[in-house]
Tab-separated table of C-alpha atoms in Angstrom:
chain	number	residue	atom	x	y	z
A	1	UNK	CA	98.210	70.534	58.721
A	2	UNK	CA	100.843	71.704	61.194
A	3	UNK	CA	103.123	69.040	62.606
A	4	UNK	CA	104.030	68.757	66.287
A	5	UNK	CA	107.632	69.718	65.448
A	6	UNK	CA	106.412	72.956	63.856
A	7	UNK	CA	104.464	73.795	67.033
A	8	UNK	CA	107.568	73.160	69.121
A	9	UNK	CA	109.830	75.133	66.766
A	10	UNK	CA	107.567	78.178	66.837
A	11	UNK	CA	106.584	78.040	70.488
A	12	UNK	CA	109.163	80.494	71.844
A	13	UNK	CA	108.401	82.994	69.105
A	14	UNK	CA	104.662	82.673	69.854
A	15	UNK	CA	105.214	83.309	73.580
A	16	UNK	CA	107.399	86.329	72.805
A	17	UNK	CA	104.882	87.705	70.314
A	18	UNK	CA	102.020	87.191	72.771
A	19	UNK	CA	103.877	88.988	75.576
A	20	UNK	CA	104.784	91.873	73.267
A	21	UNK	CA	101.205	92.260	72.000
A	22	UNK	CA	99.800	92.008	75.537
A	23	UNK	CA	102.133	94.757	76.807
A	24	UNK	CA	101.366	96.883	73.743
A	25	UNK	CA	97.610	96.557	74.389
A	26	UNK	CA	98.040	97.657	78.016
A	27	UNK	CA	100.369	100.495	76.983
A	28	UNK	CA	97.892	101.702	74.366
A	29	UNK	CA	95.028	101.771	76.857
A	30	UNK	CA	97.154	103.564	79.457
A	31	UNK	CA	98.345	106.316	77.093
A	32	UNK	CA	95.519	108.671	78.158
A	33	UNK	CA	96.972	108.528	81.690
A	34	UNK	CA	100.504	109.309	80.485
A	35	UNK	CA	101.784	105.867	81.484
A	36	UNK	CA	104.079	103.492	79.642
A	37	UNK	CA	105.316	100.049	80.600
A	38	UNK	CA	108.441	101.680	82.009
A	39	UNK	CA	106.271	103.517	84.548
A	40	UNK	CA	103.249	101.268	85.162
A	41	UNK	CA	105.119	97.988	85.628
A	42	UNK	CA	107.267	99.227	88.554
A	43	UNK	CA	104.155	100.706	90.178
A	44	UNK	CA	102.413	97.317	89.934
A	45	UNK	CA	105.434	95.530	91.373
A	46	UNK	CA	105.515	97.941	94.296
A	47	UNK	CA	101.781	97.624	94.915
A	48	UNK	CA	101.816	93.826	94.790
A	49	UNK	CA	104.864	93.379	97.032
A	50	UNK	CA	104.162	91.950	100.489
A	51	UNK	CA	106.687	94.362	102.040
A	52	UNK	CA	108.133	97.669	100.823
A	53	UNK	CA	110.809	97.012	98.211
A	54	UNK	CA	114.264	98.478	98.129
A	55	UNK	CA	115.786	99.735	94.894
A	56	UNK	CA	117.843	96.559	94.487
A	57	UNK	CA	114.782	94.330	94.964
A	58	UNK	CA	112.798	96.330	92.431
A	59	UNK	CA	115.695	96.237	89.964
A	60	UNK	CA	115.889	92.450	90.316
A	61	UNK	CA	112.141	92.027	89.828
A	62	UNK	CA	112.255	94.158	86.657
A	63	UNK	CA	115.518	92.609	85.382
A	64	UNK	CA	117.107	96.060	85.251
A	65	UNK	CA	120.471	97.343	86.438
A	66	UNK	CA	120.626	99.589	89.473
A	67	UNK	CA	121.393	102.824	87.602
A	68	UNK	CA	118.360	102.362	85.327
A	69	UNK	CA	116.122	101.881	88.349
A	70	UNK	CA	117.515	104.990	90.051
A	71	UNK	CA	116.622	107.092	86.988
A	72	UNK	CA	113.194	105.442	86.782
A	73	UNK	CA	112.517	106.087	90.471
A	74	UNK	CA	113.588	109.717	90.053
A	75	UNK	CA	110.938	110.076	87.318
A	76	UNK	CA	108.259	108.360	89.432
A	77	UNK	CA	109.142	110.465	92.468
A	78	UNK	CA	109.077	113.702	90.415
A	79	UNK	CA	105.602	112.703	89.202
A	80	UNK	CA	104.490	112.302	92.819
A	81	UNK	CA	103.844	108.548	92.459
A	82	UNK	CA	106.410	107.211	94.947
A	83	UNK	CA	108.485	108.257	97.910
A	84	UNK	CA	111.761	106.818	99.175
A	85	UNK	CA	112.457	106.517	102.872
A	86	UNK	CA	115.321	105.175	104.922
A	87	UNK	CA	114.634	101.956	106.735
A	88	UNK	CA	115.501	101.662	110.412
A	89	UNK	CA	117.514	98.482	109.923
A	90	UNK	CA	119.779	99.826	107.169
A	91	UNK	CA	120.156	103.564	106.688
A	92	UNK	CA	121.907	103.059	103.334
A	93	UNK	CA	118.924	101.237	101.843
A	94	UNK	CA	115.825	103.208	101.037
A	95	UNK	CA	112.441	101.552	100.870
A	96	UNK	CA	110.085	102.629	98.094
A	97	UNK	CA	106.492	103.522	98.931
A	98	UNK	CA	103.553	104.425	96.724
A	99	UNK	CA	102.033	107.825	97.431
A	100	UNK	CA	98.249	108.311	97.435
A	101	UNK	CA	98.568	109.419	93.790
A	102	UNK	CA	100.657	106.308	93.103
A	103	UNK	CA	97.994	104.085	94.670
A	104	UNK	CA	95.273	105.762	92.596
A	105	UNK	CA	97.391	105.260	89.482
A	106	UNK	CA	97.842	101.585	90.305
A	107	UNK	CA	94.051	101.246	90.504
A	108	UNK	CA	93.782	102.652	86.960
A	109	UNK	CA	96.488	100.263	85.770
A	110	UNK	CA	94.779	97.299	87.442
A	111	UNK	CA	91.459	98.198	85.812
A	112	UNK	CA	93.049	98.476	82.368
A	113	UNK	CA	95.073	95.284	82.880
A	114	UNK	CA	91.927	93.385	83.849
A	115	UNK	CA	90.129	94.625	80.726
A	116	UNK	CA	93.035	93.565	78.484
A	117	UNK	CA	93.151	90.179	80.229
A	118	UNK	CA	89.391	89.686	79.870
A	119	UNK	CA	89.522	90.611	76.174
A	120	UNK	CA	92.561	88.428	75.473
A	121	UNK	CA	91.156	85.373	77.249
A	122	UNK	CA	87.589	85.717	75.924
A	123	UNK	CA	86.418	82.508	74.298
A	124	UNK	CA	88.827	80.297	76.233
A	125	UNK	CA	87.547	77.828	78.797
A	126	UNK	CA	88.839	77.766	82.367
A	127	UNK	CA	90.443	74.406	81.525
A	128	UNK	CA	92.336	75.896	78.555
A	129	UNK	CA	93.572	78.814	80.630
A	130	UNK	CA	94.620	76.499	83.474
A	131	UNK	CA	96.472	74.227	81.039
A	132	UNK	CA	98.255	77.151	79.391
A	133	UNK	CA	99.213	78.522	82.828
A	134	UNK	CA	100.648	75.164	83.882
A	135	UNK	CA	102.626	74.907	80.637
A	136	UNK	CA	104.063	78.400	81.028
A	137	UNK	CA	104.904	77.768	84.696
A	138	UNK	CA	106.753	74.585	83.688
A	139	UNK	CA	108.736	76.511	81.056
A	140	UNK	CA	109.587	79.256	83.566
A	141	UNK	CA	110.860	76.701	86.066
A	142	UNK	CA	112.941	74.960	83.390
A	143	UNK	CA	114.462	78.218	82.193
A	144	UNK	CA	115.132	79.461	85.731
A	145	UNK	CA	116.788	76.166	86.593
A	146	UNK	CA	118.860	76.341	83.424
A	147	UNK	CA	120.041	79.898	84.136
A	148	UNK	CA	120.883	78.987	87.747
A	149	UNK	CA	123.019	76.092	86.519
A	150	UNK	CA	124.906	78.429	84.163
A	151	UNK	CA	125.502	80.921	86.979
A	152	UNK	CA	126.951	78.255	89.283
């Protein structure tokens, strides 16, 4: 029988493994569309944002440095998935917009992501999923608080 300490000791590794396997499952199912996490995740972030994101905002949301995001956006723009336009309020900052092809691609990603989610959560009750979500939210808050304290 596994002790409570063993569950605690292996918890971080289990979360990491789960996230890696989840992303791999989505990546695998999106291969026929020529998408990888590096391309589909930014498209989802753009689609789900309440307002058009700037490069800096997207970089922050993806935990990437600015130069990596510029290269990524160049690839997405070359593929016809996004466009970048100057905003009226700040001509130096360009807002990122999904093109019609980008929006159609996001729909494919959303469909695949829903299928992966449904498969991964099959057999779990709503209560179990809610409990796991609350636990993960608590951990995220604790880690965010901890990193903010280190930055101060």
